[in-house]
Structures are given as C-alpha cells and as structure tokens.
Amino acid sequence: MKKQVGIWMNTDKAVLVSLMNGKEEKIQTIESDVETRSHNPREMKPGSRTGSILMDVDKKMTQRKTHQLHDYFEKVIHSIASDTGEIFIFGPANTKKAF
C-alpha cells in the first residue's frame, strides 16, 4: 500500500490531503498563529528608545515570526503519519520553501 500526503500551505494555514493507493482518505486543516504586521504610520524610526537602551522593533518582530513559523511547522510535521511514503508540498507563498 502506498500512502501519500499533499500539503498546500501558506502563512495562514496548511491543508493536508492523505491518499492511500491514490484514493482520498483524509483532509485536515492546520491553522497558523503566525502574525503578519503592517507598518504603523506613527512609527517614524525603525527602533524605539527605552531609557538608554535602543530596542530594534523590526528585529524583535522577525524573531517572533521565526519562532511562530517553527511552531507552525512542528504542528504540520506531527500531523503527518509516520508510514507516509511520499509528501508533496505546494502553495502560493514562500512558506513551503522554508518548511
């Protein structure tokens, strides 16, 4: 028996379709907790000053997004059965490449 999993993913969600011998077996959706942030027009500089320490807001947001993507990828990996023979990953964003 040949088990295949197709994963359509972007930063919002992943849809997993499991096939056994070419016939649909199960569809599962995994929601992502990855935050997307738009620019706040009140932020004039890329950093903010707290006392004498300059904190880089963009760096904090990048680190947070990296951790959130890692957790999201872990959820997807744990939802794939261990007896899967082939995995096909596709989708519109670059998330599939990072996965």
Tab-separated table of C-alpha atoms in Angstrom:
chain	number	residue	atom	x	y	z
A	1	MET	CA	0.000	0.000	0.000
A	2	LYS	CA	1.295	3.407	-0.998
A	3	LYS	CA	0.494	6.329	1.322
A	4	GLN	CA	0.896	9.881	0.012
A	5	VAL	CA	0.304	13.270	1.616
A	6	GLY	CA	-0.214	16.533	-0.265
A	7	ILE	CA	0.338	19.713	1.749
A	8	TRP	CA	-0.927	23.066	0.494
A	9	MET	CA	0.495	25.746	2.763
A	10	ASN	CA	0.930	29.441	3.257
A	11	THR	CA	1.468	31.510	6.425
A	12	ASP	CA	-2.234	31.354	7.368
A	13	LYS	CA	-2.935	27.627	7.202
A	14	ALA	CA	-1.893	24.241	5.877
A	15	VAL	CA	-4.288	21.800	4.241
A	16	LEU	CA	-3.165	18.165	4.303
A	17	VAL	CA	-4.748	15.616	1.972
A	18	SER	CA	-3.846	11.990	2.716
A	19	LEU	CA	-4.170	9.389	-0.023
A	20	MET	CA	-3.958	5.608	0.249
A	21	ASN	CA	-3.316	3.967	-3.136
A	22	GLY	CA	-4.496	7.108	-4.961
A	23	LYS	CA	-7.855	7.356	-3.177
A	24	GLU	CA	-8.747	10.183	-0.820
A	25	GLU	CA	-8.602	9.131	2.780
A	26	LYS	CA	-8.497	12.247	4.940
A	27	ILE	CA	-8.399	16.059	4.710
A	28	GLN	CA	-7.015	18.053	7.622
A	29	THR	CA	-6.593	21.816	8.082
A	30	ILE	CA	-3.991	23.259	10.445
A	31	GLU	CA	-4.342	26.925	11.338
A	32	SER	CA	-1.241	29.041	11.833
A	33	ASP	CA	-0.577	31.510	14.650
A	34	VAL	CA	1.983	33.475	12.616
A	35	GLU	CA	1.383	37.208	12.962
A	36	THR	CA	1.543	39.495	9.989
A	37	ARG	CA	2.197	43.109	10.807
A	38	SER	CA	1.612	46.186	8.699
A	39	HIS	CA	3.577	49.394	9.137
A	40	ASN	CA	2.226	51.768	11.756
A	41	PRO	CA	2.388	55.319	10.314
A	42	ARG	CA	3.128	56.714	13.812
A	43	GLU	CA	6.423	54.825	13.902
A	44	MET	CA	8.960	57.242	12.485
A	45	LYS	CA	12.133	55.239	13.185
A	46	PRO	CA	12.876	51.516	12.992
A	47	GLY	CA	13.711	51.404	16.709
A	48	SER	CA	12.251	52.792	19.893
A	49	ARG	CA	14.117	54.224	22.849
A	50	THR	CA	13.587	52.775	26.310
A	51	GLY	CA	15.812	54.573	28.805
A	52	SER	CA	19.335	54.305	27.483
A	53	ILE	CA	18.684	51.052	25.603
A	54	LEU	CA	17.815	51.187	21.918
A	55	MET	CA	15.477	48.317	21.053
A	56	ASP	CA	15.128	47.336	17.422
A	57	VAL	CA	11.417	46.662	16.875
A	58	ASP	CA	11.968	45.020	13.495
A	59	LYS	CA	14.455	42.554	14.972
A	60	LYS	CA	12.011	41.574	17.717
A	61	MET	CA	9.227	41.081	15.174
A	62	THR	CA	11.487	38.960	12.955
A	63	GLN	CA	12.483	36.765	15.895
A	64	ARG	CA	8.862	36.376	16.974
A	65	LYS	CA	7.784	35.420	13.451
A	66	THR	CA	10.647	32.893	13.237
A	67	HIS	CA	9.504	31.221	16.464
A	68	GLN	CA	5.879	31.219	15.332
A	69	LEU	CA	6.828	29.657	11.979
A	70	HIS	CA	8.845	26.989	13.799
A	71	ASP	CA	5.836	26.106	15.986
A	72	TYR	CA	3.562	26.044	12.907
A	73	PHE	CA	5.950	23.712	11.057
A	74	GLU	CA	6.111	21.423	14.107
A	75	LYS	CA	2.298	21.137	14.089
A	76	VAL	CA	2.343	20.195	10.399
A	77	ILE	CA	5.144	17.654	10.845
A	78	HIS	CA	3.418	15.961	13.783
A	79	SER	CA	0.177	15.626	11.810
A	80	ILE	CA	1.866	13.575	9.054
A	81	ALA	CA	1.629	9.828	9.669
A	82	SER	CA	4.931	8.013	10.138
A	83	ASP	CA	4.093	5.438	7.455
A	84	THR	CA	3.788	8.067	4.699
A	85	GLY	CA	5.811	7.184	1.612
A	86	GLU	CA	5.630	10.438	-0.379
A	87	ILE	CA	4.997	14.061	0.572
A	88	PHE	CA	4.068	16.753	-1.959
A	89	ILE	CA	4.329	20.376	-0.770
A	90	PHE	CA	2.835	23.261	-2.745
A	91	GLY	CA	1.198	26.655	-2.257
A	92	PRO	CA	1.309	30.315	-3.293
A	93	ALA	CA	3.813	31.690	-0.774
A	94	ASN	CA	7.473	31.077	0.113
A	95	THR	CA	6.392	29.272	3.281
A	96	LYS	CA	6.684	25.932	1.506
A	97	LYS	CA	10.377	26.638	0.812
A	98	ALA	CA	11.048	27.498	4.455
A	99	PHE	CA	9.295	24.292	5.509
